[in-house]
Amino acid sequence: TPGAGKTTFALAAAVRHLAEHPGQRVVVVAPTQHLKHQWEQYTASDVISCSSRDIFKDVQSVKVPVNHPDEISTLFDPAIVYAKGGRLLKMMREYIGDEAFRNGLQTYFAKHAYKNTIRDDLWLEMSSASGKDINSLMDPWLEQSGMPMLDVTKDGAALNISQKRFVLDTDNDTSLWPVPLLASQPLSDDVLSKQTSSFTINDPTKPVIVNQNGSGHMLVHYIDSETQSEIIQSFADQSLLPESRINILNDMLLLARGGVAPLTDALNIVRQANNEPRDAVWAIMARTFGTALGLTEGDELTESKIKAVRRELARDYYNQLGWDDREGDSPNDINLRHTILSLMVASDDPDAVATAIERYKKVSDIADLPSEQRALIIGAAVKQREPVIDSLIEAYKTTPNPDLQLSICAGLTATKSKEDGDYILEKALGENGFVRPQDIFRWYAYMMRNRHTRRSTWEWLKANWDRLDTLFGDSKSFDYFVIYSAMPINTPDWQQEFTEFFDTKKDIVALKRNIAIANSEIEARIKWRNREEARLKTYFN
């Protein structure tokens, strides 16, 4: 079953069959290419999600007390409850090994079948199966918010490691964790339990990569130049697993965000990776360039330079993969083709843009465009100010296909024209707009992200707040307006506007936590821009 939806359908059918035929077994078989790369997909989504969220002092922990009923809706933060929770379980699994993990689960399910449990019941069985004190290992990770940054220095046969909480909006956090090192070779101990420790390396002639598969919820900062060079080489020659490459680049982006290292360190790695074969790694490579664009937003010369570098990085694969799927393409080939085409079109490559416009005009129904390419082709037509907006709006209103609606939304909100943006905004989100209430959040997020439509979209939010409060005030999604408003802000002027508007909303329990986090996020992003902007302009120019 090639798609997630079909997989869910197949599993539901299997469960239903088992319920109707007690005692039978159902074997579910998935294609090997999906199983082989499941962890790189996980790293590209959940690991990035939870690590990007868990860096503010007010972020919730996985276990959190509830003091007011209205808080409940704010405590289902998927980046923490689901993504971080899953990463912690994966960290434990790698720490104790697959066999102990399986044995612990088997005993746990057998002992507690048809009963309620608490987490200590699971830790007890994992401890028995592994011979390790899992309760003492896991509880600090669940009860404390945040994650540690490890400073790692290799000195001959010694690996010196210290930890401190990586947090953007305070200097006073002294949290400590029992950190499974999950290193690429054996060390004298496998857990950092103090603030600073020294470990003996099994083979000093080989590099040591801590958290080698990205399973551990931590950032790793390599201090010595030898290890830094080895990391860059291992990324470039792909001797590390794809999930390791994704995690290393994600760590570098976060370290730059915190002022520990410059963003140019990450850019230097990315610029050597034009032969990277995995789409999930390309996704975070593209995010690195997107970060540079955001930190220099408004400087058209630097924007043009970044686009030029991005075009040249993607050009080999653009020529190799082309636009059309081929017989024998793997899922990765199909996804990588889409990513490369998106990079080339977004970077204003003349051939890519012309081809996108040509393909848009060739079809009589946009539903006939390849689903993976539909949004970028529509976006290219909108950005080039082809006369397509009204027909796209009509198609959105009449199609029952949610995937087609999503493509139209992404394409329309990519406009570079303020005039077109205002027209789209009024038609989509005005008082009689065609967008259904449950889809307003997506349109708002996309239009705030676009610097050409941001001002008008922000003014729309302020003017329509009472109506939105009536629509969504009792919804656990209401705080998305806070999150999406804060995401693109990185200048003091915008910070002042955000603060003036949302400070009056702090008494709303459902919004209070995310307003505090958003203020911290904006403040940190402004500091980041102040640190990086001049350096990035020099680097690209």
XYZ file of C-alpha atoms in Angstrom:
541
model
C 0.000 0.000 0.000
C 1.902 3.076 -1.228
C -0.006 5.769 0.661
C -0.565 6.443 4.340
C -4.334 6.590 3.842
C -4.372 3.179 2.177
C -2.179 1.770 4.929
C -4.620 3.015 7.562
C -7.495 1.443 5.611
C -5.678 -1.887 5.388
C -4.884 -1.915 9.107
C -8.481 -1.039 9.984
C -9.682 -3.920 7.830
C -7.245 -6.261 9.560
C -8.429 -5.209 13.017
C -12.062 -5.624 11.972
C -11.323 -9.110 10.589
C -9.644 -10.135 13.847
C -12.615 -8.922 15.864
C -14.956 -11.043 13.738
C -12.711 -14.133 13.676
C -11.153 -14.661 17.121
C -8.049 -16.804 17.114
C -6.988 -16.031 13.528
C -3.872 -14.103 12.608
C -3.464 -11.292 10.095
C -0.075 -10.601 8.528
C 0.348 -7.010 7.277
C 3.060 -6.600 4.648
C 4.451 -3.169 3.740
C 6.826 -2.429 0.831
C 10.439 -2.796 1.877
C 11.422 0.644 0.591
C 9.055 2.280 3.095
C 10.251 0.158 6.010
C 13.891 0.741 5.120
C 13.549 4.512 5.324
C 10.889 4.874 8.003
C 13.273 6.487 10.492
C 14.503 9.188 8.101
C 10.872 10.188 7.497
C 10.309 10.225 11.243
C 13.408 12.350 11.817
C 12.435 14.790 9.077
C 9.051 15.368 10.704
C 8.751 14.555 14.414
C 12.364 15.196 15.455
C 12.449 18.598 13.781
C 9.015 19.443 15.172
C 9.762 18.686 18.816
C 13.303 20.081 18.848
C 12.160 23.369 17.322
C 9.411 23.733 19.921
C 11.185 22.583 23.086
C 13.568 25.550 23.330
C 11.559 28.098 25.346
C 11.247 28.359 29.107
C 7.427 28.377 29.069
C 6.986 25.309 26.880
C 5.111 22.482 28.579
C 6.682 19.225 29.675
C 5.297 15.896 28.462
C 3.755 15.380 31.906
C 2.021 18.559 33.028
C -0.564 19.340 35.720
C -3.901 20.863 34.703
C -5.064 23.741 36.900
C -8.041 24.992 34.880
C -10.414 23.253 32.432
C -9.618 25.784 29.694
C -5.955 24.773 29.902
C -6.755 21.337 28.546
C -7.076 22.584 24.981
C -3.624 24.201 25.177
C -1.923 21.064 26.495
C -2.338 18.969 23.372
C 0.747 20.495 21.807
C 1.522 17.872 19.156
C 5.192 18.850 19.026
C 5.569 17.945 22.706
C 2.875 15.411 23.619
C 3.270 13.341 20.446
C 6.545 14.166 18.714
C 8.702 14.559 21.851
C 6.929 11.687 23.571
C 7.688 9.460 20.611
C 11.302 10.580 20.449
C 11.800 9.760 24.119
C 10.474 6.248 23.555
C 12.804 5.844 20.572
C 15.692 7.090 22.725
C 14.896 4.453 25.338
C 14.554 1.768 22.666
C 17.991 2.509 21.209
C 19.497 2.726 24.701
C 18.293 -0.710 25.854
C 18.315 -2.423 22.451
C 15.598 -3.951 20.305
C 15.494 -7.314 22.040
C 15.005 -5.886 25.531
C 12.457 -3.400 24.158
C 10.409 -6.186 22.523
C 10.613 -8.419 25.578
C 9.558 -5.574 27.863
C 6.548 -4.772 25.686
C 5.484 -8.412 25.459
C 5.554 -8.812 29.239
C 3.805 -5.466 29.744
C 0.937 -6.327 27.389
C 0.533 -9.821 28.804
C 0.521 -8.672 32.423
C -1.823 -5.702 31.945
C -4.219 -6.975 29.261
C -7.729 -5.501 29.708
C -6.545 -3.297 32.579
C -5.618 0.324 33.108
C -1.940 1.194 33.586
C 0.353 4.027 34.587
C 3.742 4.777 33.115
C 5.606 3.139 36.004
C 4.102 -0.195 34.931
C 5.834 0.124 31.574
C 9.117 1.286 33.101
C 9.080 -1.719 35.459
C 8.875 -4.192 32.589
C 11.515 -2.344 30.568
C 13.798 -2.365 33.614
C 13.289 -6.116 34.102
C 13.947 -6.835 30.427
C 17.046 -4.643 30.138
C 18.620 -4.774 33.600
C 18.692 -0.952 33.638
C 16.835 1.502 35.888
C 14.410 2.865 33.302
C 12.263 4.744 35.814
C 15.210 6.902 36.893
C 16.226 7.386 33.263
C 12.858 8.400 31.831
C 11.057 10.370 34.546
C 13.305 13.490 34.339
C 12.705 13.637 30.592
C 8.938 13.519 31.060
C 8.672 15.868 34.030
C 11.104 18.597 32.891
C 10.484 20.756 29.851
C 13.296 21.470 27.446
C 16.301 19.518 26.242
C 20.049 19.571 26.859
C 22.829 20.819 24.627
C 25.969 18.696 24.857
C 29.350 20.379 24.341
C 31.601 17.587 23.069
C 35.400 17.755 22.800
C 37.604 14.881 21.690
C 41.052 14.943 23.300
C 43.069 11.875 22.319
C 41.444 8.885 24.020
C 39.147 11.106 26.090
C 35.744 12.459 25.163
C 34.847 15.406 27.371
C 31.127 16.171 27.510
C 29.156 18.783 29.420
C 25.429 19.498 29.365
C 23.192 22.503 29.906
C 19.651 23.260 28.895
C 19.349 24.778 25.429
C 16.807 27.550 25.899
C 16.473 30.814 24.009
C 14.770 33.038 26.559
C 16.564 32.561 29.895
C 20.100 32.147 31.227
C 19.129 30.790 34.624
C 18.019 27.220 33.931
C 20.084 24.567 35.708
C 18.113 21.493 34.614
C 20.059 18.242 34.290
C 19.111 15.013 32.550
C 20.472 11.463 32.532
C 21.546 11.583 28.887
C 22.031 8.332 26.929
C 24.977 9.156 24.682
C 24.014 6.694 21.916
C 27.513 7.115 20.482
C 28.914 5.673 17.257
C 31.445 3.577 19.198
C 31.682 2.178 22.741
C 32.655 4.561 25.549
C 33.601 3.883 29.154
C 30.011 4.756 30.142
C 26.863 5.116 28.074
C 25.057 7.809 30.107
C 26.026 11.366 31.019
C 24.488 11.697 34.486
C 26.295 14.851 35.680
C 26.857 18.293 34.264
C 30.368 17.409 33.063
C 32.116 14.053 32.616
C 35.030 12.552 30.726
C 34.657 9.245 28.868
C 37.321 6.895 27.537
C 37.033 6.203 23.800
C 37.243 2.591 22.672
C 39.121 3.453 19.443
C 40.676 6.960 19.487
C 41.630 6.686 15.803
C 37.970 6.841 14.750
C 35.560 9.768 15.073
C 32.920 9.682 17.773
C 29.442 10.862 16.849
C 27.156 11.330 19.832
C 23.455 10.633 19.271
C 24.443 9.052 15.979
C 20.905 8.215 14.801
C 19.177 11.313 16.191
C 17.097 9.231 18.611
C 18.124 11.169 21.716
C 16.307 14.402 22.557
C 19.399 16.607 22.647
C 21.571 18.981 20.635
C 25.209 18.099 20.091
C 27.803 20.852 19.685
C 31.246 19.607 18.642
C 33.948 21.935 19.898
C 37.179 20.586 18.399
C 37.923 21.338 14.755
C 38.958 17.737 14.000
C 35.513 16.373 14.820
C 33.826 19.258 13.022
C 35.769 18.410 9.857
C 34.902 14.727 10.203
C 31.226 15.576 10.545
C 31.295 17.733 7.401
C 33.093 14.985 5.460
C 30.706 12.290 6.700
C 27.741 14.420 5.637
C 29.195 15.087 2.194
C 30.167 11.465 1.422
C 26.926 10.102 2.943
C 28.754 7.675 5.212
C 26.216 8.617 7.887
C 22.641 7.348 7.703
C 20.106 9.790 6.214
C 18.451 10.259 9.613
C 21.858 11.147 11.051
C 22.445 13.724 8.318
C 19.022 15.262 8.930
C 19.614 15.424 12.678
C 23.106 16.927 12.354
C 21.847 19.704 10.077
C 18.854 20.320 12.349
C 21.228 20.605 15.317
C 23.320 23.144 13.427
C 20.256 25.242 12.596
C 19.219 25.264 16.247
C 22.740 26.088 17.413
C 22.719 29.046 15.016
C 19.316 30.071 16.343
C 20.754 30.132 19.848
C 23.889 32.051 18.886
C 26.178 29.106 19.628
C 27.410 28.832 16.024
C 26.881 30.892 12.851
C 24.332 29.856 10.232
C 27.141 29.865 7.677
C 28.417 26.607 9.257
C 25.209 24.894 8.166
C 25.290 26.593 4.767
C 28.839 25.365 4.162
C 27.691 21.775 4.675
C 24.640 22.202 2.462
C 26.601 23.750 -0.413
C 28.748 20.596 -0.670
C 25.743 18.270 -0.810
C 24.507 18.681 -4.384
C 24.715 14.888 -4.857
C 22.606 14.118 -1.758
C 20.318 11.236 -2.831
C 17.580 11.369 -0.157
C 14.624 13.702 -0.439
C 14.150 13.981 3.333
C 17.672 15.403 3.636
C 17.014 17.831 0.784
C 13.986 19.098 2.691
C 16.112 20.356 5.586
C 18.768 21.608 3.167
C 16.038 23.723 1.568
C 14.975 24.865 5.032
C 18.523 26.116 5.644
C 18.277 28.420 2.633
C 14.783 29.461 3.699
C 16.207 30.480 7.063
C 18.853 32.619 5.381
C 16.152 34.286 3.265
C 14.093 35.027 6.365
C 17.013 36.581 8.241
C 17.793 38.898 5.325
C 14.194 39.516 4.249
C 13.730 42.772 2.348
C 17.256 42.872 0.858
C 16.560 42.087 -2.785
C 20.243 41.798 -3.764
C 20.944 39.164 -1.119
C 17.700 37.375 -1.986
C 18.808 37.131 -5.608
C 22.219 35.799 -4.542
C 20.662 33.137 -2.288
C 18.368 32.048 -5.092
C 21.338 31.793 -7.449
C 23.252 29.532 -5.052
C 20.129 27.433 -4.502
C 19.571 27.043 -8.258
C 23.107 25.827 -8.836
C 22.862 23.361 -5.962
C 19.706 21.789 -7.424
C 20.620 22.009 -11.113
C 22.242 18.577 -11.519
C 19.197 16.792 -10.175
C 16.891 19.106 -12.144
C 18.593 18.005 -15.377
C 18.713 14.379 -14.255
C 15.150 13.920 -12.958
C 13.216 16.238 -15.257
C 9.503 16.913 -14.770
C 7.856 13.585 -15.541
C 7.700 10.434 -13.454
C 9.299 7.387 -15.018
C 8.641 3.692 -14.834
C 10.650 2.221 -11.994
C 10.835 5.458 -10.007
C 11.092 4.843 -6.285
C 8.976 6.888 -3.857
C 12.166 8.801 -3.065
C 12.705 9.616 -6.768
C 9.181 11.001 -7.030
C 9.480 13.069 -3.856
C 12.973 14.313 -4.737
C 11.781 15.384 -8.182
C 9.068 17.476 -6.525
C 11.534 19.046 -4.065
C 14.045 19.911 -6.792
C 11.358 21.406 -9.025
C 10.077 23.470 -6.110
C 13.567 24.783 -5.427
C 14.136 25.708 -9.055
C 10.774 27.425 -9.518
C 11.061 29.263 -6.196
C 14.557 30.370 -7.210
C 13.202 31.926 -10.428
C 15.103 29.634 -12.759
C 13.965 30.801 -16.230
C 13.592 27.304 -17.688
C 11.755 25.939 -14.665
C 9.349 28.882 -14.489
C 8.649 28.787 -18.243
C 8.016 25.049 -18.120
C 5.655 25.437 -15.169
C 3.622 28.113 -17.008
C 3.564 25.984 -20.156
C 2.247 22.994 -18.218
C -0.414 25.100 -16.546
C -1.699 26.331 -19.913
C -1.588 22.877 -21.473
C -4.318 21.354 -19.266
C -7.991 22.220 -19.514
C -8.595 21.170 -15.897
C -6.010 21.842 -13.183
C -7.061 18.570 -11.530
C -5.178 16.886 -14.404
C -1.863 18.378 -13.245
C 0.364 15.865 -11.416
C -0.657 16.058 -7.752
C 2.944 16.405 -6.522
C 3.576 19.367 -8.852
C 0.175 21.021 -8.882
C 0.783 23.620 -6.162
C 4.139 24.785 -7.528
C 2.761 25.019 -11.102
C -0.260 27.009 -9.906
C 2.020 29.187 -7.777
C 4.271 29.912 -10.757
C 1.264 31.071 -12.806
C 0.007 33.266 -9.962
C 3.423 34.834 -9.293
C 3.883 35.603 -13.004
C 0.488 37.365 -12.892
C -1.111 35.151 -15.502
C -4.907 35.781 -15.622
C -5.729 32.753 -13.499
C -6.901 33.976 -10.086
C -10.653 34.050 -10.701
C -10.689 30.639 -12.373
C -8.682 29.187 -9.488
C -11.102 30.646 -6.956
C -14.029 29.133 -8.870
C -12.268 25.764 -9.018
C -11.670 25.888 -5.261
C -15.334 26.655 -4.586
C -16.690 23.883 -6.816
C -14.314 20.973 -6.307
C -15.091 18.343 -3.668
C -11.407 17.293 -3.705
C -9.566 18.538 -0.570
C -6.151 17.835 -2.134
C -7.001 20.069 -5.069
C -8.207 22.771 -2.676
C -4.911 22.549 -0.793
C -2.945 22.978 -4.031
C -5.032 26.012 -5.015
C -4.564 27.533 -1.567
C -0.787 27.094 -1.720
C -0.661 28.484 -5.251
C -2.849 31.541 -4.686
C -1.099 32.533 -1.469
C 2.278 32.479 -3.263
C 1.502 35.744 -5.073
C 4.168 38.441 -5.161
C 1.645 41.197 -5.851
C 0.115 43.157 -2.978
C -2.800 44.076 -5.227
C -3.501 40.443 -6.099
C -2.944 39.445 -2.487
C -5.553 41.903 -1.223
C -8.036 40.620 -3.804
C -7.393 36.981 -2.842
C -7.610 37.803 0.868
C -10.997 39.488 0.535
C -12.430 36.739 -1.650
C -11.079 33.968 0.585
C -11.349 35.301 4.126
C -13.688 38.272 3.851
C -17.021 38.266 5.641
C -18.578 36.329 2.743
C -15.373 34.486 1.865
C -15.413 31.093 0.189
C -13.053 29.404 2.686
C -14.711 27.100 5.208
C -14.042 27.939 8.878
C -11.891 24.844 9.458
C -9.567 25.908 6.608
C -9.118 29.541 7.664
C -6.038 28.667 9.747
C -4.190 27.297 6.710
C -4.942 30.347 4.561
C -3.937 32.666 7.377
C -0.643 30.842 7.962
C 0.290 30.849 4.267
C -0.549 34.528 3.785
C 1.336 35.613 6.917
C 4.364 33.672 5.730
C 4.394 35.601 2.432
C 6.004 39.027 2.957
C 3.954 40.474 0.071
C 0.636 39.640 1.777
C 1.657 39.801 5.452
C 0.577 43.360 6.205
C -2.920 42.996 4.764
C -3.374 39.608 6.452
C -2.354 40.992 9.837
C -4.795 43.883 9.477
C -7.495 41.358 8.551
C -6.845 39.434 11.782
C -7.161 42.526 13.935
C -10.306 43.711 12.171
C -11.983 40.293 12.367
C -10.883 39.176 15.833
C -14.360 39.282 17.386
C -15.777 37.184 14.557
C -12.910 34.700 14.869
C -13.406 34.553 18.633
C -17.046 33.605 18.060
C -16.064 30.962 15.511
C -13.100 29.404 17.296
C -13.075 30.631 20.902
C -14.167 27.220 22.204
C -11.867 25.316 19.848
C -8.490 23.910 20.841
C -7.214 25.354 17.532
C -7.865 28.975 18.543
C -4.261 29.526 19.602
C -3.066 28.759 16.068
C -3.663 32.434 15.300
C -1.016 33.292 17.905
C 1.449 30.723 16.562
C 1.016 31.624 12.888
C 1.159 35.359 13.604
C 4.499 35.017 15.386
C 6.225 32.678 12.934
C 7.502 35.233 10.375
C 8.207 38.135 12.745
C 11.867 39.134 13.109
C 11.929 42.947 13.309
C 11.265 45.299 16.257
C 8.444 47.115 14.441
C 6.517 43.920 13.871
C 7.284 42.791 17.417
C 5.699 45.954 18.803
C 2.538 45.411 16.760
C 2.277 41.790 17.837
C 2.780 42.671 21.500
C 0.305 45.550 21.491
C -2.402 43.353 20.000
C -1.902 40.100 21.908
C -1.052 41.627 25.293
C -4.747 42.403 25.618
C -5.487 38.681 25.098
C -3.257 37.301 27.873
C -6.214 36.772 30.196
C -7.671 34.215 27.776
C -6.532 30.947 29.375
C -6.529 29.068 26.069
C -4.087 31.617 24.582
C -1.925 32.539 27.566
C 0.792 29.887 27.190
C 1.292 30.359 23.461
C 1.339 34.151 23.728
C 4.207 33.866 26.227
C 6.083 31.406 23.994
C 5.423 33.531 20.901
C 6.858 36.635 22.582
C 9.990 34.686 23.486
C 10.236 33.253 19.987
C 9.983 36.689 18.364
C 12.556 38.179 20.731
C 14.970 35.340 19.994
C 14.431 35.655 16.252
C 15.151 39.396 16.316
C 18.402 38.734 18.183
C 19.242 36.048 15.637
C 18.689 38.441 12.763
C 20.820 41.089 14.464
C 23.637 38.561 14.847
C 23.450 37.018 11.395
C 22.149 39.530 8.856
C 25.402 41.376 8.055
C 27.376 38.115 8.027
C 24.901 36.465 5.635
C 24.895 39.427 3.267
C 28.681 39.322 3.096
C 28.685 35.534 2.699
C 26.294 35.463 -0.258
C 27.502 38.635 -1.926
